[in-house]
Amino acid sequence: KTKSTGFYDIKIDANGEPKRGKPNYTDLRKHFELEHTYITNNESKILYVYNGKFWERMPDLYFEAFAENSFDPRPDNRMCAEFVGAIKRNNLKDTEWFNDNVDRKINFLNGVLDIRTDAFVPHSDEFGFQYVLPYAYDKTAICPRWDKFLLEITGSNQEVIETLLEY
């Protein structure tokens, strides 16, 4: 509601004239949330922004710069720090969240493979990944070198090969 006023509340003075009031950190946070999906690790207080594939750790300076570029007139350091604090107090996640929902999953450039179910699903901010492997998953890919290695170490015993592939 205060975007048009540079994210400052407007007060009417005794003469009925509008005057810039206090910074509206709540509106600026909501504006930030329209452009970014973010979470705060409630134990470390580290901020992460979802980049479409994984949660990317972002320094406070990233959020301070957003405040500086959004407030009009430009804010002082105290106001930027207050905005970072407003961000950090929202969208809290435990450290365990990052690990619990990625168990037995691999994050590829083109999606997420659940190795338990063999399901391949799109990226989602519901996963706690903090990385992405630098290549795409291809279910039909073959690896002749690996196949040759398996034949060599098992003496071409298909039963042993199948057992090894289970792991």
CSV table of N, CA and C in Angstrom, one decimal:
chain,number,residue,atom,x,y,z
A,1,LYS,N,0.8,-1.2,0.0
A,1,LYS,CA,0.0,0.0,0.0
A,1,LYS,C,0.8,1.3,0.0
A,2,THR,N,2.1,1.1,0.4
A,2,THR,CA,3.0,2.3,0.4
A,2,THR,C,4.0,2.4,-0.7
A,3,LYS,N,4.0,1.5,-1.6
A,3,LYS,CA,5.0,1.5,-2.7
A,3,LYS,C,5.0,2.9,-3.4
A,4,SER,N,3.8,3.4,-3.6
A,4,SER,CA,3.8,4.7,-4.4
A,4,SER,C,4.4,5.9,-3.5
A,5,THR,N,4.5,5.7,-2.2
A,5,THR,CA,5.1,6.7,-1.4
A,5,THR,C,6.5,6.4,-1.0
A,6,GLY,N,7.2,5.5,-1.7
A,6,GLY,CA,8.6,5.1,-1.4
A,6,GLY,C,8.7,4.2,-0.2
A,7,PHE,N,7.6,3.6,0.2
A,7,PHE,CA,7.5,2.7,1.4
A,7,PHE,C,7.6,3.5,2.7
A,8,TYR,N,7.1,4.7,2.7
A,8,TYR,CA,6.9,5.5,3.9
A,8,TYR,C,5.4,5.7,4.1
A,9,ASP,N,5.0,5.7,5.4
A,9,ASP,CA,3.7,6.0,5.7
A,9,ASP,C,3.5,7.5,5.5
A,10,ILE,N,2.3,8.0,5.1
A,10,ILE,CA,2.0,9.4,4.9
A,10,ILE,C,1.1,9.8,6.1
A,11,LYS,N,1.4,10.9,6.7
A,11,LYS,CA,0.6,11.5,7.7
A,11,LYS,C,0.1,12.9,7.3
A,12,ILE,N,-1.0,13.3,7.7
A,12,ILE,CA,-1.5,14.6,7.4
A,12,ILE,C,-1.2,15.5,8.6
A,13,ASP,N,-0.6,16.6,8.3
A,13,ASP,CA,-0.2,17.6,9.4
A,13,ASP,C,-1.4,18.4,9.8
A,14,ALA,N,-1.2,19.3,10.7
A,14,ALA,CA,-2.2,20.2,11.2
A,14,ALA,C,-2.9,21.1,10.2
A,15,ASN,N,-2.1,21.3,9.1
A,15,ASN,CA,-2.6,22.2,8.0
A,15,ASN,C,-3.3,21.3,6.9
A,16,GLY,N,-3.4,20.0,7.2
A,16,GLY,CA,-4.1,19.2,6.2
A,16,GLY,C,-3.2,18.8,5.0
A,17,GLU,N,-1.9,19.0,5.2
A,17,GLU,CA,-0.9,18.7,4.2
A,17,GLU,C,-0.3,17.3,4.4
A,18,PRO,N,-0.1,16.5,3.4
A,18,PRO,CA,0.6,15.2,3.6
A,18,PRO,C,2.0,15.4,3.8
A,19,LYS,N,2.5,14.6,4.8
A,19,LYS,CA,3.9,14.6,5.2
A,19,LYS,C,4.4,13.1,5.3
A,20,ARG,N,5.7,12.9,4.9
A,20,ARG,CA,6.2,11.6,5.0
A,20,ARG,C,6.4,11.2,6.4
A,21,GLY,N,5.9,10.1,6.8
A,21,GLY,CA,6.0,9.6,8.1
A,21,GLY,C,7.1,8.5,8.2
A,22,LYS,N,6.9,7.5,9.0
A,22,LYS,CA,7.9,6.4,9.3
A,22,LYS,C,8.0,5.5,8.1
A,23,PRO,N,9.1,4.8,8.0
A,23,PRO,CA,9.3,3.8,7.0
A,23,PRO,C,8.3,2.6,7.3
A,24,ASN,N,7.7,2.1,6.3
A,24,ASN,CA,6.8,0.9,6.4
A,24,ASN,C,7.5,-0.4,6.0
A,25,TYR,N,8.2,-1.0,7.0
A,25,TYR,CA,9.0,-2.2,6.8
A,25,TYR,C,8.1,-3.4,6.4
A,26,THR,N,6.9,-3.4,6.9
A,26,THR,CA,6.0,-4.5,6.6
A,26,THR,C,5.6,-4.5,5.1
A,27,ASP,N,5.3,-3.3,4.6
A,27,ASP,CA,5.0,-3.2,3.1
A,27,ASP,C,6.2,-3.5,2.3
A,28,LEU,N,7.4,-3.1,2.7
A,28,LEU,CA,8.6,-3.4,1.9
A,28,LEU,C,8.8,-4.9,2.0
A,29,ARG,N,8.6,-5.5,3.1
A,29,ARG,CA,8.8,-7.0,3.2
A,29,ARG,C,7.8,-7.7,2.2
A,30,LYS,N,6.6,-7.3,2.2
A,30,LYS,CA,5.6,-7.9,1.3
A,30,LYS,C,6.0,-7.7,-0.1
A,31,HIS,N,6.5,-6.5,-0.4
A,31,HIS,CA,7.0,-6.2,-1.8
A,31,HIS,C,8.1,-7.2,-2.2
A,32,PHE,N,9.0,-7.3,-1.2
A,32,PHE,CA,10.2,-8.3,-1.4
A,32,PHE,C,9.6,-9.7,-1.7
A,33,GLU,N,8.6,-10.1,-0.9
A,33,GLU,CA,8.1,-11.4,-1.1
A,33,GLU,C,7.4,-11.6,-2.4
A,34,LEU,N,6.9,-10.6,-3.1
A,34,LEU,CA,6.3,-10.7,-4.4
A,34,LEU,C,7.4,-11.0,-5.4
A,35,GLU,N,8.6,-10.6,-5.2
A,35,GLU,CA,9.7,-10.8,-6.1
A,35,GLU,C,10.6,-12.0,-5.8
A,36,HIS,N,10.6,-12.4,-4.5
A,36,HIS,CA,11.6,-13.4,-4.0
A,36,HIS,C,10.9,-14.4,-3.1
A,37,THR,N,11.2,-15.6,-3.2
A,37,THR,CA,10.8,-16.6,-2.2
A,37,THR,C,12.0,-16.8,-1.3
A,38,TYR,N,11.9,-16.6,0.0
A,38,TYR,CA,13.0,-16.7,0.9
A,38,TYR,C,12.6,-17.4,2.2
A,39,ILE,N,13.6,-17.9,2.9
A,39,ILE,CA,13.5,-18.4,4.3
A,39,ILE,C,14.6,-18.0,5.1
A,40,THR,N,14.4,-18.1,6.4
A,40,THR,CA,15.5,-17.8,7.4
A,40,THR,C,15.7,-19.1,8.2
A,41,ASN,N,16.9,-19.5,8.3
A,41,ASN,CA,17.2,-20.6,9.2
A,41,ASN,C,17.1,-20.0,10.6
A,42,ASN,N,16.2,-20.5,11.4
A,42,ASN,CA,15.9,-19.9,12.7
A,42,ASN,C,17.0,-20.2,13.8
A,43,GLU,N,17.9,-21.1,13.5
A,43,GLU,CA,19.0,-21.4,14.4
A,43,GLU,C,20.2,-20.5,14.1
A,44,SER,N,20.6,-20.5,12.8
A,44,SER,CA,21.8,-19.7,12.4
A,44,SER,C,21.4,-18.3,12.0
A,45,LYS,N,20.1,-18.0,11.8
A,45,LYS,CA,19.7,-16.7,11.3
A,45,LYS,C,20.2,-16.3,9.9
A,46,ILE,N,20.6,-17.4,9.1
A,46,ILE,CA,21.1,-17.2,7.8
A,46,ILE,C,19.9,-17.1,6.8
A,47,LEU,N,19.9,-16.2,5.9
A,47,LEU,CA,18.8,-16.0,4.9
A,47,LEU,C,19.2,-16.8,3.6
A,48,TYR,N,18.1,-17.4,3.1
A,48,TYR,CA,18.2,-18.1,1.8
A,48,TYR,C,17.1,-17.6,0.8
A,49,VAL,N,17.5,-17.5,-0.4
A,49,VAL,CA,16.5,-17.1,-1.5
A,49,VAL,C,16.5,-18.3,-2.4
A,50,TYR,N,15.2,-18.7,-2.8
A,50,TYR,CA,15.1,-19.8,-3.8
A,50,TYR,C,15.3,-19.2,-5.2
A,51,ASN,N,16.2,-19.9,-5.9
A,51,ASN,CA,16.5,-19.4,-7.2
A,51,ASN,C,15.9,-20.2,-8.4
A,52,GLY,N,14.9,-21.0,-8.0
A,52,GLY,CA,14.2,-21.8,-9.0
A,52,GLY,C,14.7,-23.2,-9.1
A,53,LYS,N,15.9,-23.5,-8.5
A,53,LYS,CA,16.4,-24.8,-8.4
A,53,LYS,C,16.8,-25.3,-7.0
A,54,PHE,N,17.3,-24.3,-6.2
A,54,PHE,CA,17.8,-24.6,-4.9
A,54,PHE,C,17.8,-23.3,-4.0
A,55,TRP,N,17.9,-23.5,-2.7
A,55,TRP,CA,18.0,-22.4,-1.8
A,55,TRP,C,19.4,-21.8,-1.7
A,56,GLU,N,19.6,-20.6,-2.1
A,56,GLU,CA,20.9,-20.0,-2.2
A,56,GLU,C,21.1,-19.1,-1.0
A,57,ARG,N,22.2,-19.3,-0.3
A,57,ARG,CA,22.5,-18.5,0.9
A,57,ARG,C,22.8,-17.1,0.4
A,58,MET,N,22.2,-16.1,1.0
A,58,MET,CA,22.4,-14.7,0.6
A,58,MET,C,22.9,-13.9,1.8
A,59,PRO,N,23.9,-13.0,1.6
A,59,PRO,CA,24.4,-12.2,2.7
A,59,PRO,C,23.3,-11.1,3.0
A,60,ASP,N,23.4,-10.6,4.2
A,60,ASP,CA,22.6,-9.5,4.6
A,60,ASP,C,22.6,-8.3,3.6
A,61,LEU,N,23.8,-8.1,3.0
A,61,LEU,CA,24.0,-7.0,2.1
A,61,LEU,C,23.0,-7.1,0.9
A,62,TYR,N,22.7,-8.3,0.5
A,62,TYR,CA,21.7,-8.4,-0.6
A,62,TYR,C,20.4,-7.8,-0.2
A,63,PHE,N,19.9,-8.0,1.0
A,63,PHE,CA,18.7,-7.5,1.5
A,63,PHE,C,18.8,-6.0,1.8
A,64,GLU,N,19.9,-5.6,2.3
A,64,GLU,CA,20.1,-4.1,2.5
A,64,GLU,C,20.1,-3.4,1.2
A,65,ALA,N,20.7,-4.0,0.2
A,65,ALA,CA,20.7,-3.3,-1.1
A,65,ALA,C,19.2,-3.2,-1.7
A,66,PHE,N,18.4,-4.3,-1.4
A,66,PHE,CA,17.0,-4.2,-1.8
A,66,PHE,C,16.3,-3.0,-1.2
A,67,ALA,N,16.5,-2.9,0.1
A,67,ALA,CA,15.9,-1.8,0.9
A,67,ALA,C,16.4,-0.4,0.3
A,68,GLU,N,17.7,-0.3,0.1
A,68,GLU,CA,18.3,0.9,-0.4
A,68,GLU,C,17.7,1.3,-1.7
A,69,ASN,N,17.5,0.3,-2.6
A,69,ASN,CA,16.9,0.6,-3.9
A,69,ASN,C,15.4,0.8,-3.9
A,70,SER,N,14.7,0.4,-2.8
A,70,SER,CA,13.3,0.5,-2.8
A,70,SER,C,12.8,1.7,-2.1
A,71,PHE,N,13.4,2.0,-0.9
A,71,PHE,CA,13.0,3.2,-0.2
A,71,PHE,C,13.2,4.5,-1.0
A,72,ASP,N,12.3,5.4,-1.0
A,72,ASP,CA,12.5,6.7,-1.7
A,72,ASP,C,11.9,7.8,-0.8
A,73,PRO,N,12.7,8.6,-0.2
A,73,PRO,CA,14.2,8.8,-0.4
A,73,PRO,C,14.9,7.6,0.2
A,74,ARG,N,16.2,7.5,-0.2
A,74,ARG,CA,17.1,6.4,0.2
A,74,ARG,C,17.2,6.4,1.7
A,75,PRO,N,17.2,5.2,2.3
A,75,PRO,CA,17.3,5.0,3.7
A,75,PRO,C,18.7,5.1,4.3
A,76,ASP,N,18.8,5.3,5.6
A,76,ASP,CA,20.1,5.3,6.2
A,76,ASP,C,20.5,3.8,6.6
A,77,ASN,N,21.6,3.6,7.1
A,77,ASN,CA,22.1,2.2,7.5
A,77,ASN,C,21.1,1.6,8.5
A,78,ARG,N,20.7,2.4,9.5
A,78,ARG,CA,19.8,1.9,10.5
A,78,ARG,C,18.5,1.3,9.9
A,79,MET,N,17.9,2.0,8.9
A,79,MET,CA,16.7,1.5,8.3
A,79,MET,C,17.0,0.3,7.5
A,80,CYS,N,18.1,0.2,6.8
A,80,CYS,CA,18.4,-1.0,6.0
A,80,CYS,C,18.5,-2.2,7.0
A,81,ALA,N,19.2,-2.0,8.1
A,81,ALA,CA,19.4,-3.0,9.1
A,81,ALA,C,18.0,-3.5,9.7
A,82,GLU,N,17.1,-2.5,9.9
A,82,GLU,CA,15.8,-2.8,10.4
A,82,GLU,C,15.0,-3.7,9.4
A,83,PHE,N,15.2,-3.4,8.1
A,83,PHE,CA,14.5,-4.2,7.1
A,83,PHE,C,15.0,-5.6,7.1
A,84,VAL,N,16.4,-5.8,7.2
A,84,VAL,CA,16.9,-7.1,7.3
A,84,VAL,C,16.4,-7.9,8.5
A,85,GLY,N,16.2,-7.2,9.6
A,85,GLY,CA,15.6,-7.8,10.8
A,85,GLY,C,14.2,-8.2,10.5
A,86,ALA,N,13.4,-7.4,9.8
A,86,ALA,CA,12.0,-7.7,9.5
A,86,ALA,C,12.0,-9.0,8.6
A,87,ILE,N,12.9,-9.1,7.7
A,87,ILE,CA,13.0,-10.3,6.8
A,87,ILE,C,13.4,-11.5,7.7
A,88,LYS,N,14.4,-11.4,8.5
A,88,LYS,CA,14.8,-12.5,9.3
A,88,LYS,C,13.8,-13.1,10.3
A,89,ARG,N,12.9,-12.3,10.7
A,89,ARG,CA,11.9,-12.7,11.6
A,89,ARG,C,10.7,-13.4,11.0
A,90,ASN,N,10.8,-13.7,9.7
A,90,ASN,CA,9.7,-14.3,9.0
A,90,ASN,C,10.2,-15.5,8.2
A,91,ASN,N,9.2,-16.4,7.8
A,91,ASN,CA,9.5,-17.6,7.0
A,91,ASN,C,10.6,-18.4,7.6
A,92,LEU,N,10.5,-18.7,8.9
A,92,LEU,CA,11.5,-19.5,9.7
A,92,LEU,C,11.4,-21.0,9.4
A,93,LYS,N,12.6,-21.6,9.3
A,93,LYS,CA,12.8,-23.0,9.1
A,93,LYS,C,13.9,-23.5,10.0
A,94,ASP,N,13.7,-24.7,10.5
A,94,ASP,CA,14.7,-25.4,11.3
A,94,ASP,C,15.8,-25.9,10.4
A,95,THR,N,17.0,-26.1,10.9
A,95,THR,CA,18.1,-26.7,10.2
A,95,THR,C,17.7,-28.1,9.6
A,96,GLU,N,16.9,-28.9,10.4
A,96,GLU,CA,16.5,-30.2,10.0
A,96,GLU,C,15.7,-30.2,8.7
A,97,TRP,N,14.9,-29.1,8.5
A,97,TRP,CA,14.1,-29.0,7.3
A,97,TRP,C,14.9,-29.1,6.1
A,98,PHE,N,16.1,-28.6,6.0
A,98,PHE,CA,16.9,-28.6,4.8
A,98,PHE,C,17.3,-30.1,4.5
A,99,ASN,N,17.5,-30.9,5.5
A,99,ASN,CA,17.9,-32.3,5.3
A,99,ASN,C,16.7,-33.3,5.2
A,100,ASP,N,15.7,-33.1,6.0
A,100,ASP,CA,14.6,-34.1,6.1
A,100,ASP,C,13.9,-34.3,4.8
A,101,ASN,N,13.7,-33.2,4.0
A,101,ASN,CA,12.8,-33.4,2.8
A,101,ASN,C,13.7,-33.6,1.6
A,102,VAL,N,15.0,-33.8,1.7
A,102,VAL,CA,15.8,-34.2,0.5
A,102,VAL,C,16.4,-35.5,0.7
A,103,ASP,N,16.1,-36.3,1.7
A,103,ASP,CA,16.6,-37.6,1.9
A,103,ASP,C,16.2,-38.5,0.8
A,104,ARG,N,17.2,-39.1,0.2
A,104,ARG,CA,17.0,-40.0,-0.9
A,104,ARG,C,16.6,-39.3,-2.2
A,105,LYS,N,16.9,-38.0,-2.3
A,105,LYS,CA,16.6,-37.3,-3.5
A,105,LYS,C,17.9,-36.6,-4.1
A,106,ILE,N,17.9,-36.5,-5.4
A,106,ILE,CA,19.1,-35.9,-6.1
A,106,ILE,C,18.6,-34.7,-6.9
A,107,ASN,N,19.2,-33.6,-6.7
A,107,ASN,CA,18.8,-32.4,-7.4
A,107,ASN,C,19.6,-32.2,-8.7
A,108,PHE,N,19.0,-32.4,-9.9
A,108,PHE,CA,19.7,-32.2,-11.2
A,108,PHE,C,19.2,-30.9,-11.8
A,109,LEU,N,19.9,-30.5,-12.8
A,109,LEU,CA,19.6,-29.2,-13.5
A,109,LEU,C,18.1,-29.2,-14.0
A,110,ASN,N,17.6,-30.4,-14.4
A,110,ASN,CA,16.3,-30.4,-15.0
A,110,ASN,C,15.2,-31.0,-14.1
A,111,GLY,N,15.5,-31.2,-12.8
A,111,GLY,CA,14.5,-31.7,-11.9
A,111,GLY,C,15.1,-32.5,-10.8
A,112,VAL,N,14.2,-33.1,-10.0
A,112,VAL,CA,14.6,-33.9,-8.8
A,112,VAL,C,14.3,-35.3,-8.9
A,113,LEU,N,15.3,-36.2,-8.7
A,113,LEU,CA,15.1,-37.7,-8.8
A,113,LEU,C,14.9,-38.2,-7.3
A,114,ASP,N,13.8,-38.9,-7.1
A,114,ASP,CA,13.6,-39.6,-5.8
A,114,ASP,C,14.1,-41.0,-6.1
A,115,ILE,N,15.3,-41.4,-5.5
A,115,ILE,CA,15.8,-42.7,-5.7
A,115,ILE,C,15.1,-43.8,-5.0
A,116,ARG,N,14.2,-43.4,-4.1
A,116,ARG,CA,13.4,-44.4,-3.4
A,116,ARG,C,12.3,-44.9,-4.3
A,117,THR,N,11.6,-44.0,-5.0
A,117,THR,CA,10.5,-44.3,-5.8
A,117,THR,C,10.8,-44.2,-7.3
A,118,ASP,N,11.9,-43.8,-7.7
A,118,ASP,CA,12.4,-43.6,-9.1
A,118,ASP,C,11.5,-42.5,-9.8
A,119,ALA,N,10.8,-41.7,-9.0
A,119,ALA,CA,10.0,-40.6,-9.6
A,119,ALA,C,11.0,-39.4,-9.9
A,120,PHE,N,10.7,-38.8,-11.0
A,120,PHE,CA,11.4,-37.6,-11.4
A,120,PHE,C,10.4,-36.4,-11.4
A,121,VAL,N,10.7,-35.4,-10.6
A,121,VAL,CA,9.7,-34.3,-10.4
A,121,VAL,C,10.4,-33.0,-10.6
A,122,PRO,N,9.6,-31.9,-10.9
A,122,PRO,CA,10.1,-30.6,-11.1
A,122,PRO,C,10.8,-30.0,-9.9
A,123,HIS,N,11.6,-29.1,-10.0
A,123,HIS,CA,12.2,-28.4,-8.9
A,123,HIS,C,11.1,-27.7,-8.1
A,124,SER,N,11.3,-27.5,-6.8
A,124,SER,CA,10.3,-26.9,-6.0
A,124,SER,C,10.9,-26.3,-4.7
A,125,ASP,N,10.4,-25.2,-4.3
A,125,ASP,CA,10.9,-24.6,-3.0
A,125,ASP,C,10.5,-25.4,-1.8
A,126,GLU,N,9.7,-26.5,-2.0
A,126,GLU,CA,9.4,-27.4,-0.9
A,126,GLU,C,10.5,-28.3,-0.5
A,127,PHE,N,11.5,-28.4,-1.4
A,127,PHE,CA,12.7,-29.2,-1.1
A,127,PHE,C,13.8,-28.3,-0.5
A,128,GLY,N,14.6,-28.8,0.4
A,128,GLY,CA,15.6,-28.0,1.1
A,128,GLY,C,16.9,-28.0,0.5
A,129,PHE,N,17.0,-28.3,-0.8
A,129,PHE,CA,18.3,-28.3,-1.5
A,129,PHE,C,19.0,-27.0,-1.4
A,130,GLN,N,20.4,-27.1,-1.2
A,130,GLN,CA,21.2,-25.9,-1.2
A,130,GLN,C,22.2,-26.0,-2.3
A,131,TYR,N,22.0,-26.9,-3.3
A,131,TYR,CA,22.9,-27.1,-4.4
A,131,TYR,C,22.1,-27.7,-5.5
A,132,VAL,N,22.7,-27.7,-6.7
A,132,VAL,CA,22.1,-28.4,-7.8
A,132,VAL,C,23.3,-29.1,-8.6
A,133,LEU,N,23.2,-30.3,-9.0
A,133,LEU,CA,24.3,-30.9,-9.7
A,133,LEU,C,24.4,-30.3,-11.1
A,134,PRO,N,25.6,-30.1,-11.6
A,134,PRO,CA,25.7,-29.4,-12.9
A,134,PRO,C,25.4,-30.1,-14.1
A,135,TYR,N,24.5,-31.1,-14.1
A,135,TYR,CA,24.1,-31.8,-15.3
A,135,TYR,C,22.7,-32.3,-15.2
A,136,ALA,N,22.1,-32.6,-16.3
A,136,ALA,CA,20.7,-33.0,-16.4
A,136,ALA,C,20.6,-34.5,-16.2
A,137,TYR,N,19.5,-34.9,-15.6
A,137,TYR,CA,19.2,-36.3,-15.4
A,137,TYR,C,18.6,-36.9,-16.7
A,138,ASP,N,19.1,-38.1,-17.1
A,138,ASP,CA,18.6,-38.7,-18.3
A,138,ASP,C,18.4,-40.2,-18.0
A,139,LYS,N,17.2,-40.6,-17.8
A,139,LYS,CA,16.8,-42.0,-17.5
A,139,LYS,C,17.3,-43.0,-18.5
A,140,THR,N,17.5,-42.6,-19.7
A,140,THR,CA,17.9,-43.5,-20.8
A,140,THR,C,19.4,-43.5,-21.0
A,141,ALA,N,20.1,-42.7,-20.2
A,141,ALA,CA,21.6,-42.7,-20.4
A,141,ALA,C,22.2,-44.0,-20.2
A,142,ILE,N,23.3,-44.3,-20.9
A,142,ILE,CA,24.0,-45.5,-20.7
A,142,ILE,C,25.5,-45.1,-20.4
A,143,CYS,N,26.2,-46.0,-19.8
A,143,CYS,CA,27.6,-45.8,-19.4
A,143,CYS,C,28.4,-47.0,-19.7
A,144,PRO,N,28.9,-47.1,-20.9
A,144,PRO,CA,29.7,-48.3,-21.3
A,144,PRO,C,30.9,-48.6,-20.4
A,145,ARG,N,31.5,-47.6,-20.0
A,145,ARG,CA,32.7,-47.8,-19.1
A,145,ARG,C,32.3,-48.5,-17.8
A,146,TRP,N,31.1,-48.0,-17.2
A,146,TRP,CA,30.6,-48.6,-16.0
A,146,TRP,C,30.2,-50.1,-16.2
A,147,ASP,N,29.5,-50.3,-17.3
A,147,ASP,CA,29.0,-51.6,-17.6
A,147,ASP,C,30.2,-52.6,-17.8
A,148,LYS,N,31.3,-52.1,-18.4
A,148,LYS,CA,32.5,-53.0,-18.6
A,148,LYS,C,33.1,-53.3,-17.3
A,149,PHE,N,33.2,-52.2,-16.4
A,149,PHE,CA,33.7,-52.4,-15.1
A,149,PHE,C,33.0,-53.5,-14.3
A,150,LEU,N,31.6,-53.4,-14.3
A,150,LEU,CA,30.8,-54.4,-13.6
A,150,LEU,C,31.1,-55.8,-14.1
A,151,LEU,N,31.2,-55.9,-15.4
A,151,LEU,CA,31.5,-57.3,-16.0
A,151,LEU,C,32.8,-57.8,-15.6
A,152,GLU,N,33.8,-56.9,-15.5
A,152,GLU,CA,35.1,-57.3,-15.1
A,152,GLU,C,35.2,-57.8,-13.7
A,153,ILE,N,34.6,-57.0,-12.8
A,153,ILE,CA,34.8,-57.3,-11.3
A,153,ILE,C,33.9,-58.4,-10.9
A,154,THR,N,32.8,-58.8,-11.7
A,154,THR,CA,31.9,-59.8,-11.3
A,154,THR,C,32.1,-61.1,-12.1
A,155,GLY,N,33.1,-61.1,-13.0
A,155,GLY,CA,33.3,-62.2,-13.9
A,155,GLY,C,32.1,-62.5,-14.8
A,156,SER,N,31.4,-61.4,-15.1
A,156,SER,CA,30.2,-61.4,-16.0
A,156,SER,C,29.0,-62.2,-15.3
A,157,ASN,N,29.0,-62.3,-14.0
A,157,ASN,CA,27.9,-62.9,-13.3
A,157,ASN,C,26.8,-61.9,-13.1
A,158,GLN,N,25.7,-62.2,-13.9
A,158,GLN,CA,24.6,-61.2,-13.9
A,158,GLN,C,23.9,-61.1,-12.6
A,159,GLU,N,23.8,-62.2,-11.8
A,159,GLU,CA,23.2,-62.1,-10.5
A,159,GLU,C,24.0,-61.2,-9.5
A,160,VAL,N,25.3,-61.2,-9.6
A,160,VAL,CA,26.1,-60.4,-8.8
A,160,VAL,C,26.0,-58.9,-9.2
A,161,ILE,N,26.0,-58.7,-10.6
A,161,ILE,CA,25.8,-57.4,-11.1
A,161,ILE,C,24.5,-56.8,-10.6
A,162,GLU,N,23.4,-57.5,-10.7
A,162,GLU,CA,22.1,-57.0,-10.2
A,162,GLU,C,22.1,-56.7,-8.8
A,163,THR,N,22.8,-57.5,-8.0
A,163,THR,CA,22.9,-57.2,-6.5
A,163,THR,C,23.7,-55.9,-6.3
A,164,LEU,N,24.8,-55.7,-7.0
A,164,LEU,CA,25.6,-54.5,-6.8
A,164,LEU,C,24.7,-53.3,-7.3
A,165,LEU,N,24.0,-53.4,-8.3
A,165,LEU,CA,23.2,-52.3,-8.8
A,165,LEU,C,22.1,-51.9,-7.8
A,166,GLU,N,21.7,-52.8,-6.9
A,166,GLU,CA,20.7,-52.4,-5.9
A,166,GLU,C,21.2,-51.4,-4.9
A,167,TYR,N,22.5,-51.3,-4.8
A,167,TYR,CA,23.1,-50.3,-3.9
A,167,TYR,C,23.5,-49.1,-4.6
